[in-house]
Each structure stands twice: as structure tokens, then as C-alpha cells.
Amino acid sequence: MKMYFRRSLLGVISAGLFLSHAVQAAPSAPATSKVDLTLVERGRYVAQLGDCVACHTAPKGAAMAGGLELKTPMGTIYSTNITPDPRTGIGRYSFNQFERAMRKGVAADGRNLYPAMPYPSYAKMSDDDMRALYAYLMQGLTPVDQPNKPSEMRWPFSMRWGLSLWNWAFLDDKPFKPDPAKGAVWNRGAYLTQGLGHCGSCHTPRGIAFQEKALNDEGASGKSYLAGETVEGWRALSLRNLWTVEETAQLLKTGQNRFATVSGNMVEVIHHSTQHFTDSDLTAIATYLKSLPAGKDDLPPAVPKPAATAKAPDNLFSSRGGLGYAQFCVDCHRQDGGGVKNVFPPLAGNPAVASANPATLLHITLTGWKTAETAAHPRVYTMPGFARLADQEIAEILSFVRSSWGNHAPPVSAAQVKATRAELNPKVTDSSKFETPRLADMLGKPNADQLVRGMRLHMETKALLPNNVGNSLNCTSCHLNSGTVADGSPFVGVSAYFPSYAARAGRVITLEDRINGCFLRSMNGKALPVESADMKAMVAYFDWMKGETKPQDKVAGRGVGKIDMAIKPNVENGRKLYNQQCAVCHGDNGQGVKSANGRFVYPPLWGDESFNIGAGMARTYTAAAFVKRNMPVGFHENFPLGQGGLSDQEAVDVAEFFTHQPRPDFPGKVKDWPKDKKPADARY
């Protein structure tokens, strides 16, 4: 649920443009000259400005050696080897041949290139930048002997004679000409945006011949330039009159700002290209974009509400979409839609959420997302794809999101979700059925108000029961997604197993006893009166979640699993892991993370506001089993939270570290083991 800012050439190709043919080396003599290291280094920067690596490097392949598969409705082509290898690369290209390919789309042997290679944009390059790029490709890259794969274009697209007519009609091969009425910063931004950056390749609408309707902001067609386009199931948003200069520059540098986080192929563009731009060039681009008048269909840039005043929508717990959001989205994006700073993006005022065209939002929801890896944000966070949810569920949740926190976008229909799902590669979308109780279904029950109250008592325990919670935890601090996540001590079916024998107490306990055990231990507080309406609401929620489970049944994912107690912890490694993986959410010193309104976003792991030494999570191997399956959140793209991913050893190491930090005492410990042997990892 993030902004899609600019797609690489791959997105343009897949949108249905004509494709460039593998550029085969012609038998002309290679240029020979003494290496000018300054020129080569400048050319390296020019290559970053043009994001050459995006299309000319295959996954796990050698840099610039080509081989990236580019699929289109008209066939498939493979990106070309542009290393200086004389046999398979461009090592025999003279500068004039190279420049002709870049400005006119004509290969060394005279064949026309398909304009998926954005030579209409590259034509605007200055002579100095062109020579620097040539020097870098010829003298700054290691030659790679890797033959180009032949294209697999279907007839008539395999015929090239028509490209001469296309060039005659649409190509302007003149270099960029500065506007004397504008300042140097504006002109630099226009040059980079229109030329090397080829932003229009994705963000400018296309004409009947797949040409960009405008290559700059001039003339009658200039109003179409960067006005937004749908590319490969993504909505490349309008870049006109975009945010403030500082906020746009921040997004290009870091991959995120207070409005959004990039998604799709723009993640790679940020990683490989724009984060390496100089601050002055980022400011220039942002200045130019800000100067473009908003298009007729552009919405004014939404301004997120201050975090201190943001609140949950009124229908969060009274609508199917709101309850679906509460179950599957709140852990990361929060009730107020504010996300988590520098980790998970806000939904309030998010351009991809608020766009009239929901293509990007649908794409992200079904296939997932990850942050750009940048120097400012080296840790990559992910969101799993939600394709395992039904079309109607997704439509309800997204419609809720698009109408909350000041967003005023049209609702999403189940038919739109279904259509987007059909367009996506099934290899990257897991549409298997997700079996778990849906909070939204509580609304159809006769005691819906009681059930929703019980669910909220688990989600907002501290806020709703301040006299019973002695620290800053909620039930969902451990029971993720309101107790619906497998291996996270889920509530699914648990009510069927009570009354139950408790080894620790040496007696049979009721479900109410078990709930109060959490209040006393995990939440370091006071027991809830058994006959109170709130206790009955919590039990009712458990009973609803039980479904058809019988006492003898086995519920997959119940509990937190087991971990081998023979594994010996390494505390120092645990400390390092905590700093690397846990501190961003739980604080450098275990103090948790708070929002601007002072409420905890993620709970403290030690200290006075954390669980006491009587909690199960104060024991190394219980905590390790939980950590292994549920922490960190957003570590990979597996549904529902991208959680888990540490090895058994790593889980034991980090659990040993945080469980043995200072935390409150537990007065009831003197009678805690009247019958059974105390576990070896108990804190007392």
C-alpha cells in the first residue's frame, strides 16, 4: 500500500511497447584511447542517472551483460550485453555508432531498435554526458563474454521496416535545450527528468502507436507529460505538482517520505539509481516536477493528519472492511493509518491508496511489497501478498482503507480484485485458501456487540482495562492478528480445551483462570472479575473462535511450537541479533516504540513496562519458540505478516538475551511450582 513513483524500462516494455532487439556488435573498429579516469567516473554517474543496470542485468547475472527476460503481449525479448566484450557486447562500437543508437535508435549494423529502449528520451543527452557514458561502458566495465539471446517477437512485430516511419512521426533527436527564462536548477531538473531519467516512459500516457503523448512539458501536448499511466497492472501516478521539493527529493534518496514508500520496480530504481544522485540533482528534479501544473484529473496532494491527533475511523469495529483491516493490517499500519515511521508506510494520505485508479493498490495487496534498500534505510521490510484472501474480503478491506483517515477514493469491487488477480503471474501469487476465523463474520452473529467487545479487549487491553493491566502490553502483543496467527498462541479452538489440567498449578483450571493468569503474569496486573461483562465478552470471543473444535481435536498451529532445549545460547550473538532485527520495533534498550500521541506502537521487551518474570515469555526456550515463528515481522513475504525467519540457534540466542534483562518481579512466584519440577530456564 505504497506509492509507485517511476517504473524502469521493464515496466514500459510489459505495458505493450515495441521492443528493442539485441544489439549485436558490428565489425567496425573499436575506439582506442588512453583511459581518462575522470571521464570514466563521470560516465559511471551518468549510467546511474540513466539506470542502465535495471534492464541490462539479469537476476544473479553479471552486471550489464544482459539476459533479462522481458515479456510482452507481442513476444519476448532479452536485454542485451552492453559490456565492452568485442564478440558479444558493444566492444566494437565506435562513439558515432554508440551515439546513433542512443539518439536515433539505430544499431551499428543499421537495424532499427524498438523504442522500448528509450532513445527518444536519451536523445536529449548532452554531448559531454554521451561521451562520458561511452567512456564508462568501454573502459569502466569488465568485458563479459555472454552471447545475446535472440528476440522472440511475433509477426508482424518481428518486422522492422515500420520503425523508420515511427521515428519519422515521433522522434525528436535533438539534445535538450535549456529554457533561458528558467533558472539553472529548473533546467537541470528538466534535463534529467526528460532525458536520462526517462520518467515519461512510465508516467506519460501513450498514444495509439505506443508513443509517449509528450516528451516534455511544452506545447499543446505538454499537459500530458508525466500525467500518469497504467503500466503492467501498476498505476504510475502523475508526477505533476508533486509534494514539496524536499519531500520529493527525500523519496528519491531514501525510498520513502511521510506520504508514501515506493513499490514495484521503483524499489530497484531507488536502490540502483536515484539514491546515488547528488543532493543538488535530486533537488533539481524535485524543483522541476513541482513546477508542472497539476493535470485535470490530479487530486491536491493529501496531507496526513499529525500523528498526535490521528485516530481510528468510527467504523473500524462496525464494518466488515474495518474488522478485516483490524485483523490483517493493524499490526503494521495501525488503527490510525499512520504506519510506523521508517518501517511501515502510512495509509493516510498515501497516493497509491487515494488514487482514483486502484491498480497499484490492488497489485501490492495481491503480490506483496518490499522497501528499497538504501544507505538511509539498509534494512528491507516486506509486506506479504494477500492473494490468499477472497476477492470480496480484499475489496471490503481496500474500500475501507480508501475511505478512511481523510482518504476519499472510490470503493474497490470484488470484480476489480478478480480481474487484477487474473492478470498476475500465478507463480508469484499464492491464492490457496486461508483457513482461519474472520473477524468480519462476527457482525452476523446475534451477540455481535459482545464478540466485538471481546476482540477489542484483546487488541486494546491496556486502554480498555487500565485497572487490570500493570504494564504496557495488550493480549495481541503476543497473540498476533487478534489471536488468529498459527504458532503465535492462536485463540483458534482454544476454548474447547478448558477446563484443563495445569501442570504448573497442579489443578484443573477454567478458561477464566487462564485469562486471569495472563493479566497477572504477562500484563503484570490484576485479575478481571469472573462475572464481569468484560470477562464474559473475552470468553464469548474465545467461544466464537472455537468453531466446531472438539476437546479431542488437534488444531494445527496451536501454541508456539517447541524448540530443542539442548541448544546452548550465545548471549553476545543474541545482543547483536537484537540490535539488528529487534531494536527498530522494541527500542535500543528494550523500551518499545511510541507514536507521537504517547501510545506504544510495539511493546517494551524489558523494564518496568514489560512482562514480569512469571510470564512464559520470560523463559528462554518458550520465548525462542515464539521468536522463531513470529519475529521479526516484515522479514520476508510469507502470509500473513512476513514473520519469522531466524534459525533455531538465532532464536535461542536472542531470547536468552532479552528474557534475562531487568523486568518486574512476580509476587506469586512463591507458590508457582507446588507439584511439578521447576523448568530449567525459569527465572526464579
XYZ file of C-alpha atoms in Angstrom:
684
model
C 0.000 0.000 0.000
C 2.657 2.449 -1.098
C 3.354 4.862 -3.810
C 4.546 3.693 -7.212
C 6.770 6.549 -8.377
C 8.519 5.585 -11.643
C 8.897 2.270 -13.394
C 12.048 1.082 -15.065
C 12.196 0.170 -18.725
C 10.902 -3.293 -17.867
C 7.538 -1.868 -16.891
C 7.317 0.098 -20.126
C 8.080 -2.981 -22.154
C 5.481 -5.059 -20.410
C 2.894 -2.352 -20.984
C 2.961 -3.233 -24.664
C 5.580 -1.006 -26.280
C 7.674 -2.092 -29.197
C 10.834 -3.822 -28.008
C 14.468 -3.293 -28.726
C 16.353 -6.057 -30.484
C 19.577 -7.441 -29.088
C 22.261 -5.010 -30.247
C 24.832 -7.141 -31.977
C 28.354 -5.880 -32.371
C 29.168 -4.603 -35.835
C 32.556 -5.261 -37.435
C 33.741 -1.664 -37.101
C 36.971 -0.886 -35.305
C 36.812 -0.202 -31.575
C 37.811 3.172 -30.224
C 41.299 3.258 -28.779
C 42.425 5.949 -26.390
C 44.187 6.373 -23.115
C 41.849 5.804 -20.184
C 40.623 9.105 -18.736
C 39.710 8.061 -15.200
C 37.868 11.303 -14.501
C 35.740 10.856 -17.613
C 35.069 7.197 -16.806
C 33.951 8.075 -13.284
C 31.665 10.751 -14.624
C 30.266 8.188 -17.037
C 29.565 5.851 -14.140
C 27.367 8.565 -12.630
C 25.655 9.140 -15.974
C 24.884 5.411 -16.122
C 23.308 5.687 -12.665
C 21.266 8.659 -13.837
C 20.003 6.527 -16.728
C 19.539 3.389 -14.586
C 21.200 1.253 -17.246
C 21.632 -1.660 -14.861
C 17.855 -2.089 -14.462
C 17.364 -3.736 -17.836
C 20.818 -4.885 -18.775
C 21.479 -7.163 -15.797
C 19.707 -10.483 -15.357
C 18.911 -11.843 -11.891
C 22.176 -13.205 -10.454
C 23.856 -12.298 -13.742
C 26.969 -10.268 -14.488
C 26.476 -6.503 -14.421
C 25.424 -5.064 -17.788
C 25.784 -8.443 -19.532
C 22.104 -8.603 -20.476
C 19.906 -11.662 -20.497
C 16.963 -10.206 -18.553
C 13.738 -11.711 -19.899
C 11.240 -9.074 -20.973
C 7.768 -10.414 -21.741
C 5.112 -8.515 -23.672
C 1.853 -9.384 -25.428
C 3.815 -9.187 -28.680
C 6.501 -11.653 -27.692
C 9.632 -11.868 -25.592
C 12.995 -10.220 -25.860
C 16.102 -10.479 -23.745
C 18.114 -7.458 -22.740
C 21.458 -7.082 -24.417
C 25.080 -7.296 -23.369
C 26.452 -3.750 -23.174
C 29.816 -4.639 -21.676
C 32.862 -3.914 -23.864
C 33.270 -7.535 -24.929
C 34.215 -7.332 -28.634
C 32.375 -10.509 -29.636
C 29.107 -10.479 -27.672
C 28.949 -6.941 -26.270
C 29.450 -3.470 -27.708
C 33.242 -3.507 -27.657
C 33.458 -2.806 -31.395
C 31.088 0.162 -31.345
C 32.672 3.457 -32.328
C 31.462 6.534 -30.495
C 29.465 7.646 -33.534
C 27.720 4.265 -33.713
C 27.010 4.371 -29.997
C 25.621 7.894 -30.214
C 23.408 6.952 -33.178
C 21.928 4.073 -31.185
C 21.299 6.344 -28.197
C 19.814 9.258 -30.137
C 18.192 7.654 -33.172
C 17.610 4.037 -32.154
C 19.767 2.599 -34.937
C 22.206 -0.217 -34.176
C 25.769 -0.400 -35.504
C 24.713 -2.650 -38.387
C 21.932 -0.246 -39.429
C 18.944 -2.062 -37.970
C 16.294 -0.055 -36.155
C 15.875 -0.649 -32.465
C 12.416 -0.971 -30.989
C 11.630 2.143 -28.941
C 11.212 0.180 -25.754
C 14.838 1.219 -25.474
C 14.006 4.833 -24.517
C 16.161 6.506 -27.140
C 13.542 9.273 -27.613
C 14.485 10.325 -24.062
C 18.194 9.557 -24.277
C 18.348 11.749 -27.390
C 18.191 14.734 -25.057
C 21.573 13.885 -23.514
C 24.316 16.463 -23.837
C 27.362 15.633 -25.925
C 29.521 15.676 -22.802
C 27.309 13.175 -20.973
C 27.146 10.970 -24.050
C 30.924 10.808 -24.291
C 31.266 10.150 -20.576
C 28.779 7.278 -20.733
C 30.603 5.802 -23.721
C 33.916 6.020 -21.846
C 32.449 4.241 -18.839
C 30.848 1.425 -20.820
C 34.000 0.880 -22.869
C 36.673 1.398 -20.223
C 34.956 1.172 -16.844
C 33.226 -2.189 -17.215
C 34.708 -5.651 -17.256
C 34.047 -7.361 -20.609
C 31.693 -10.321 -20.272
C 31.589 -12.963 -22.986
C 27.862 -13.705 -22.947
C 26.016 -14.042 -26.266
C 22.757 -12.181 -26.623
C 19.610 -14.256 -26.796
C 17.548 -13.721 -29.952
C 14.222 -11.992 -29.527
C 11.016 -13.974 -29.862
C 8.702 -11.338 -31.307
C 5.613 -12.475 -33.174
C 4.767 -11.329 -36.689
C 4.205 -8.555 -37.672
C 6.160 -7.084 -34.745
C 9.218 -9.012 -35.882
C 9.362 -6.801 -38.981
C 11.427 -3.655 -38.526
C 10.797 -1.539 -41.606
C 7.890 0.237 -39.936
C 10.151 1.635 -37.251
C 11.572 4.164 -39.694
C 8.071 5.590 -40.088
C 7.617 5.533 -36.307
C 10.831 7.535 -35.884
C 9.763 9.987 -38.580
C 6.471 10.603 -36.807
C 7.521 10.647 -33.168
C 11.286 11.003 -32.693
C 12.904 14.313 -31.813
C 16.620 13.522 -31.692
C 17.808 16.977 -30.726
C 19.652 17.397 -27.395
C 17.939 19.201 -24.541
C 17.787 22.958 -24.969
C 17.712 24.994 -21.729
C 14.907 27.490 -21.222
C 16.573 30.893 -20.754
C 13.528 32.107 -18.819
C 14.131 29.486 -16.123
C 16.917 29.147 -13.585
C 19.823 26.717 -13.631
C 18.236 24.395 -11.052
C 14.974 24.114 -13.003
C 16.823 23.460 -16.273
C 18.992 20.783 -14.681
C 15.878 19.096 -13.336
C 14.122 19.272 -16.691
C 17.190 17.835 -18.428
C 17.423 14.881 -16.058
C 13.692 14.178 -15.959
C 13.073 14.416 -19.690
C 16.343 12.790 -20.711
C 18.478 10.370 -18.736
C 15.795 9.726 -16.128
C 13.250 8.883 -18.897
C 10.480 9.373 -16.319
C 7.929 9.839 -19.086
C 8.449 6.259 -20.230
C 6.128 5.177 -17.427
C 4.378 8.279 -16.183
C 3.238 9.777 -19.513
C 0.110 8.433 -21.274
C 0.665 6.538 -24.517
C -0.834 7.118 -27.920
C -2.222 4.671 -30.467
C 1.267 3.791 -31.735
C 2.568 3.345 -28.192
C 4.358 6.666 -28.380
C 4.560 8.959 -25.384
C 1.953 11.667 -25.934
C 4.517 14.251 -24.878
C 8.270 14.170 -24.351
C 8.333 17.419 -22.393
C 6.003 19.984 -20.870
C 5.958 22.292 -23.898
C 3.231 22.968 -26.439
C -0.373 21.811 -26.642
C 0.531 18.225 -25.739
C 2.703 19.272 -22.799
C -0.192 18.931 -20.365
C 0.012 15.139 -20.882
C 3.649 14.954 -19.854
C 4.055 12.933 -16.617
C 0.266 12.955 -16.116
C 0.183 9.263 -15.126
C -0.236 5.950 -16.918
C -1.137 2.342 -16.082
C 1.808 0.038 -16.687
C 1.776 -3.738 -16.248
C -1.025 -3.614 -13.707
C 0.549 -0.702 -11.786
C -0.607 2.890 -11.786
C 2.378 5.108 -12.454
C 0.996 8.200 -10.741
C 1.045 11.732 -12.035
C 4.275 13.470 -11.083
C 2.970 16.968 -11.783
C 2.959 19.457 -8.881
C 4.289 16.717 -6.630
C 4.567 17.407 -2.861
C 7.245 19.829 -1.713
C 10.700 19.872 -3.231
C 12.222 18.484 -0.040
C 9.700 15.635 0.245
C 10.144 14.518 -3.360
C 13.923 14.623 -3.026
C 13.646 12.578 0.168
C 11.606 9.896 -1.582
C 14.125 9.638 -4.417
C 17.019 9.450 -1.966
C 15.595 7.062 0.624
C 12.621 5.345 -0.986
C 10.137 6.847 1.466
C 8.751 10.057 2.901
C 5.867 10.964 5.199
C 3.339 10.288 2.438
C 4.492 7.059 0.915
C 7.014 4.309 0.304
C 7.928 3.260 -3.219
C 6.818 -0.078 -4.626
C 7.075 -2.210 -7.744
C 10.117 -1.805 -9.939
C 10.639 1.649 -8.487
C 12.165 -0.143 -5.497
C 15.018 -1.268 -7.741
C 15.233 2.157 -9.377
C 15.777 3.746 -5.978
C 18.280 1.034 -4.999
C 20.368 1.102 -8.183
C 19.817 4.645 -9.389
C 18.285 7.612 -7.599
C 19.750 7.067 -4.126
C 23.147 7.665 -5.738
C 22.190 11.047 -7.241
C 23.818 14.112 -5.775
C 21.632 16.165 -3.476
C 21.733 19.005 -5.985
C 20.417 16.759 -8.768
C 17.642 15.411 -6.531
C 16.658 18.976 -5.685
C 16.719 19.904 -9.356
C 14.402 17.043 -10.338
C 12.025 17.800 -7.482
C 12.030 21.503 -8.388
C 11.106 20.730 -11.979
C 8.312 18.334 -11.014
C 6.879 20.826 -8.545
C 6.754 23.473 -11.272
C 4.466 21.442 -13.543
C 0.798 22.479 -13.199
C -1.462 19.746 -11.865
C -3.347 17.765 -14.501
C -7.117 17.988 -14.835
C -7.592 14.672 -13.012
C -4.935 15.222 -10.352
C -6.042 15.454 -6.747
C -4.375 18.024 -4.495
C -1.549 16.351 -2.558
C -3.108 14.932 0.584
C -1.515 15.973 3.846
C -1.523 13.273 6.547
C -3.011 14.333 9.846
C -0.494 14.957 12.644
C 0.135 11.665 14.408
C -0.828 13.165 17.740
C -4.363 13.939 16.501
C -4.934 10.945 14.226
C -7.470 8.394 15.406
C -9.185 5.188 14.364
C -12.139 5.527 11.961
C -15.570 5.365 13.567
C -16.484 2.236 11.594
C -13.280 0.304 12.332
C -15.142 -2.192 14.525
C -18.609 -1.925 12.993
C -17.958 -2.699 9.314
C -16.692 -5.808 7.550
C -13.913 -3.845 5.892
C -12.910 -2.268 9.180
C -12.759 -5.597 11.016
C -10.850 -7.127 8.110
C -8.382 -4.260 8.381
C -8.168 -4.776 12.147
C -7.359 -8.452 11.648
C -4.865 -8.294 8.811
C -3.431 -4.766 8.630
C -3.411 -3.070 12.045
C -0.233 -4.750 13.292
C 1.779 -2.774 10.721
C -0.357 0.140 9.563
C -2.031 0.848 12.945
C -5.588 1.856 13.772
C -4.931 5.483 12.854
C -3.469 4.553 9.445
C -0.202 6.189 10.404
C 2.057 3.178 9.888
C 5.363 3.024 11.737
C 7.956 5.682 10.955
C 10.869 4.404 8.855
C 9.359 0.893 8.838
C 5.796 0.546 7.561
C 4.240 3.308 5.423
C 1.217 5.389 6.362
C -2.076 4.821 4.583
C -3.479 8.223 5.487
C -2.761 10.497 2.537
C -0.870 7.761 0.700
C -1.028 8.477 -3.074
C -1.418 4.816 -4.052
C -4.312 4.472 -1.606
C -6.013 7.724 -2.589
C -5.590 7.376 -6.367
C -8.823 7.177 -8.345
C -7.262 4.257 -10.217
C -6.619 1.469 -7.668
C -4.272 -0.554 -9.927
C -1.163 -0.116 -7.779
C -3.045 -0.748 -4.542
C -4.543 -3.956 -5.950
C -1.188 -5.116 -7.314
C 0.582 -4.585 -3.999
C -2.201 -6.211 -1.993
C -2.150 -9.362 -4.120
C 1.593 -9.724 -4.703
C 3.212 -8.000 -1.724
C 5.870 -5.322 -1.434
C 9.284 -4.522 -0.059
C 11.125 -1.341 0.798
C 14.035 -0.059 -1.214
C 17.460 -0.907 0.164
C 19.233 2.419 0.547
C 22.058 3.869 2.582
C 19.462 5.703 4.662
C 17.352 2.569 5.173
C 19.569 -0.503 4.688
C 17.096 -2.909 6.328
C 14.495 -4.176 3.850
C 10.936 -4.565 5.155
C 8.297 -6.563 3.377
C 4.556 -6.915 3.146
C 3.242 -10.321 2.095
C 0.783 -10.716 -0.731
C -2.812 -11.121 0.426
C -3.942 -13.253 -2.501
C -4.989 -15.980 -0.047
C -7.934 -13.821 0.964
C -11.115 -13.945 -1.119
C -11.845 -11.244 -3.695
C -14.771 -9.924 -1.650
C -12.667 -9.734 1.528
C -9.930 -7.786 -0.211
C -12.486 -5.450 -1.769
C -14.035 -4.751 1.643
C -10.674 -4.035 3.278
C -9.390 -1.805 0.469
C -12.672 0.104 0.254
C -12.385 0.762 3.981
C -8.798 1.964 3.591
C -9.697 4.220 0.638
C -12.442 5.951 2.626
C -10.668 6.395 5.985
C -8.279 8.940 7.594
C -9.184 11.638 5.093
C -8.877 9.421 2.010
C -11.805 9.908 -0.368
C -11.195 7.412 -3.161
C -13.937 5.310 -4.800
C -14.592 1.840 -3.360
C -12.993 -1.275 -4.827
C -15.225 -4.066 -6.125
C -14.681 -7.802 -5.915
C -14.791 -7.839 -9.722
C -11.794 -5.466 -9.859
C -9.848 -7.697 -7.486
C -10.718 -10.761 -9.560
C -9.659 -9.062 -12.791
C -6.309 -7.971 -11.334
C -5.712 -11.435 -9.905
C -6.282 -12.939 -13.359
C -3.680 -10.624 -14.897
C -0.937 -11.561 -12.446
C 1.590 -14.344 -12.725
C 0.230 -17.230 -10.603
C 3.821 -18.146 -9.740
C 4.094 -15.032 -7.587
C 0.603 -15.087 -6.100
C -0.436 -17.732 -3.589
C -4.212 -17.977 -3.922
C -4.623 -21.061 -1.733
C -7.478 -20.727 0.759
C -6.553 -19.241 4.123
C -8.312 -21.134 6.898
C -8.861 -19.009 9.989
C -11.855 -17.329 11.617
C -12.625 -13.938 10.067
C -13.351 -11.124 12.493
C -15.740 -9.621 9.962
C -18.037 -12.627 10.362
C -18.729 -11.651 13.976
C -21.095 -8.964 12.700
C -23.514 -11.640 11.546
C -23.872 -13.225 14.999
C -26.724 -12.435 17.435
C -24.226 -11.351 20.117
C -22.100 -9.313 17.687
C -21.638 -6.411 20.104
C -20.316 -8.738 22.809
C -17.985 -10.523 20.397
C -16.551 -7.279 19.071
C -16.055 -6.059 22.641
C -14.207 -9.280 23.465
C -11.976 -8.882 20.425
C -11.237 -5.264 21.304
C -10.346 -6.261 24.850
C -7.629 -8.455 23.353
C -6.463 -5.777 20.921
C -6.683 -2.749 23.249
C -6.309 -4.358 26.667
C -4.262 -1.578 28.238
C -6.570 1.210 27.044
C -9.850 -0.540 27.890
C -8.772 -2.170 31.177
C -6.248 0.233 32.733
C -7.028 -1.003 36.253
C -6.167 -4.583 35.343
C -3.079 -4.067 33.162
C 0.019 -3.062 35.103
C 2.392 -2.578 32.166
C 2.069 -1.572 28.512
C 1.129 -4.871 26.908
C -2.044 -5.973 25.169
C -3.118 -9.537 24.513
C -2.175 -9.078 20.855
C 1.377 -8.191 21.844
C 1.863 -11.960 21.722
C -1.349 -13.290 20.149
C -0.831 -11.642 16.761
C -3.704 -10.576 14.500
C -6.093 -10.773 17.459
C -5.130 -14.378 18.082
C -5.538 -15.736 14.556
C -1.893 -16.403 13.612
C -0.729 -20.020 13.685
C 2.190 -20.732 16.056
C 1.544 -17.412 17.799
C -0.560 -18.930 20.591
C -3.705 -18.523 18.467
C -7.114 -18.422 20.090
C -8.495 -20.703 17.376
C -10.104 -23.689 19.088
C -8.542 -22.941 22.485
C -11.873 -22.687 24.304
C -12.558 -26.348 23.534
C -9.691 -27.468 25.789
C -10.948 -25.887 29.037
C -11.376 -26.778 31.874
C -7.842 -28.095 31.609
C -5.192 -29.562 33.880
C -2.375 -27.092 34.531
C 0.903 -28.775 35.424
C 2.314 -25.634 36.985
C -0.622 -25.232 39.447
C -1.277 -28.920 39.919
C -5.010 -28.455 39.444
C -7.759 -28.124 36.879
C -8.263 -24.549 35.718
C -11.034 -22.844 33.778
C -10.724 -20.579 30.758
C -11.346 -17.620 33.078
C -8.433 -18.797 35.254
C -6.202 -18.948 32.200
C -7.190 -15.441 31.092
C -6.503 -14.075 34.556
C -3.149 -15.843 34.540
C -2.198 -13.579 31.638
C -3.363 -10.484 33.488
C -1.172 -11.453 36.454
C 1.899 -12.584 34.522
C 2.153 -11.218 31.003
C 0.415 -7.951 31.878
C 1.716 -7.701 35.448
C -1.686 -6.581 36.661
C -4.836 -7.604 38.494
C -7.330 -10.368 37.796
C -10.564 -9.483 35.987
C -13.732 -10.338 37.979
C -15.018 -13.660 36.652
C -18.638 -12.480 36.478
C -17.856 -9.124 34.883
C -19.258 -8.231 31.460
C -15.736 -7.833 30.120
C -14.660 -11.316 31.229
C -17.797 -12.735 29.643
C -17.035 -10.825 26.456
C -13.497 -12.265 26.309
C -14.832 -15.780 26.883
C -17.534 -15.233 24.251
C -14.830 -14.212 21.773
C -12.898 -17.407 22.570
C -16.058 -19.492 22.217
C -16.845 -17.954 18.831
C -13.278 -18.584 17.687
C -13.610 -22.216 18.779
C -15.983 -23.001 15.931
C -16.567 -26.750 15.640
C -13.429 -27.780 17.536
C -13.887 -30.683 19.953
C -11.653 -31.381 23.013
C -10.050 -34.381 21.293
C -9.273 -32.480 18.079
C -5.838 -31.301 17.069
C -5.665 -27.697 15.908
C -2.808 -27.003 13.524
C -0.573 -24.187 14.747
C -1.883 -24.187 18.307
C 0.630 -22.800 20.821
C 4.071 -21.593 19.779
C 5.687 -24.927 18.959
C 8.777 -26.354 20.590
C 12.463 -25.692 20.359
C 15.290 -28.034 21.335
C 16.447 -27.198 24.865
C 19.797 -28.805 24.092
C 20.705 -25.708 22.052
C 23.099 -23.615 24.113
C 22.522 -19.863 23.919
C 25.167 -17.375 22.833
C 24.244 -14.173 24.640
C 26.624 -11.914 22.731
C 25.229 -13.090 19.415
C 21.760 -12.556 20.862
C 22.687 -8.971 21.669
C 23.861 -8.419 18.082
C 20.720 -10.011 16.654
C 18.548 -7.869 18.881
C 20.255 -4.711 17.637
C 19.992 -5.844 14.018
C 16.491 -7.274 13.953
C 14.515 -6.235 17.046
C 15.561 -2.787 18.210
C 13.755 -0.947 15.408
C 10.404 -2.057 16.872
C 11.204 -2.700 20.527
C 13.741 0.057 21.187
C 17.509 0.179 21.547
C 17.156 -0.572 25.250
C 14.017 -2.700 25.135
C 11.833 0.301 25.895
C 9.419 -0.228 22.999
C 8.393 2.301 20.353
C 5.802 5.010 20.925
C 3.777 7.095 18.486
C 3.504 10.875 18.670
C 0.454 10.578 20.919
C 2.483 8.687 23.513
C 0.901 5.291 22.972
C 3.027 2.228 22.417
C 3.195 1.053 18.825
C 5.269 -2.000 19.714
C 5.693 -3.077 23.345
C 8.777 -2.932 25.560
C 10.662 -6.208 25.976
C 12.159 -5.407 29.352
C 11.928 -2.782 32.043
C 9.015 -1.758 34.256
C 6.511 -1.629 31.389
C 7.270 -5.156 30.165
C 6.043 -8.600 31.270
C 7.201 -9.799 34.678
C 9.432 -12.764 35.474
C 6.388 -15.016 35.928
C 5.407 -14.825 32.250
C 6.090 -17.702 29.896
C 7.941 -15.270 27.644
C 10.430 -14.704 30.478
C 11.698 -18.230 29.879
C 14.406 -18.639 27.239
C 13.052 -21.610 25.301
C 9.392 -20.568 25.374
C 10.401 -17.151 24.092
C 12.707 -18.725 21.498
C 9.880 -20.866 20.103
C 7.715 -17.749 19.754
C 10.524 -15.712 18.212
C 11.414 -18.409 15.695
C 7.904 -18.463 14.236
C 6.732 -14.900 14.728
C 9.650 -12.479 14.833
C 10.672 -10.281 13.255
C 7.537 -9.093 11.458
C 8.101 -7.998 7.853
C 11.210 -10.173 7.478
C 10.017 -11.947 4.323
C 6.907 -12.087 2.144
C 5.070 -15.092 3.599
C 1.454 -14.521 4.595
C 0.065 -13.105 6.855
C 2.755 -10.894 8.469
C 6.014 -11.879 6.802
C 7.012 -13.061 10.262
C 9.693 -15.485 11.430
C 12.879 -16.416 9.632
C 15.573 -16.760 12.293
C 17.288 -20.105 12.771
C 16.748 -22.159 15.941
C 20.160 -21.069 17.241
C 19.498 -17.406 16.496
C 16.078 -17.598 18.181
C 17.618 -19.121 21.313
C 20.423 -16.553 21.332
C 18.166 -13.502 21.102
C 15.617 -14.997 23.522
C 18.321 -15.614 26.112
C 19.423 -12.007 25.732
C 16.067 -10.273 26.170
C 14.430 -12.655 28.656
C 17.226 -12.086 31.173
C 17.075 -8.315 31.087
C 15.623 -6.493 34.138
C 11.861 -6.777 34.493
C 9.248 -6.632 37.305
C 9.129 -9.290 39.989
C 6.165 -11.697 40.264
C 4.780 -11.832 43.845
C 3.007 -15.142 43.208
C 6.231 -16.988 42.476
C 6.429 -18.496 45.998
C 3.534 -20.843 45.167
C 4.272 -21.218 41.477
C 5.592 -24.784 41.435
C 3.702 -26.728 44.180
C 3.621 -30.020 42.303
C 5.942 -30.208 39.291
C 9.650 -29.687 38.880
C 10.620 -26.147 38.068
C 11.771 -25.793 34.411
C 15.488 -25.313 33.954
C 15.007 -21.963 32.212
C 12.625 -20.457 34.788
C 13.764 -17.039 36.032
C 13.259 -17.991 39.727
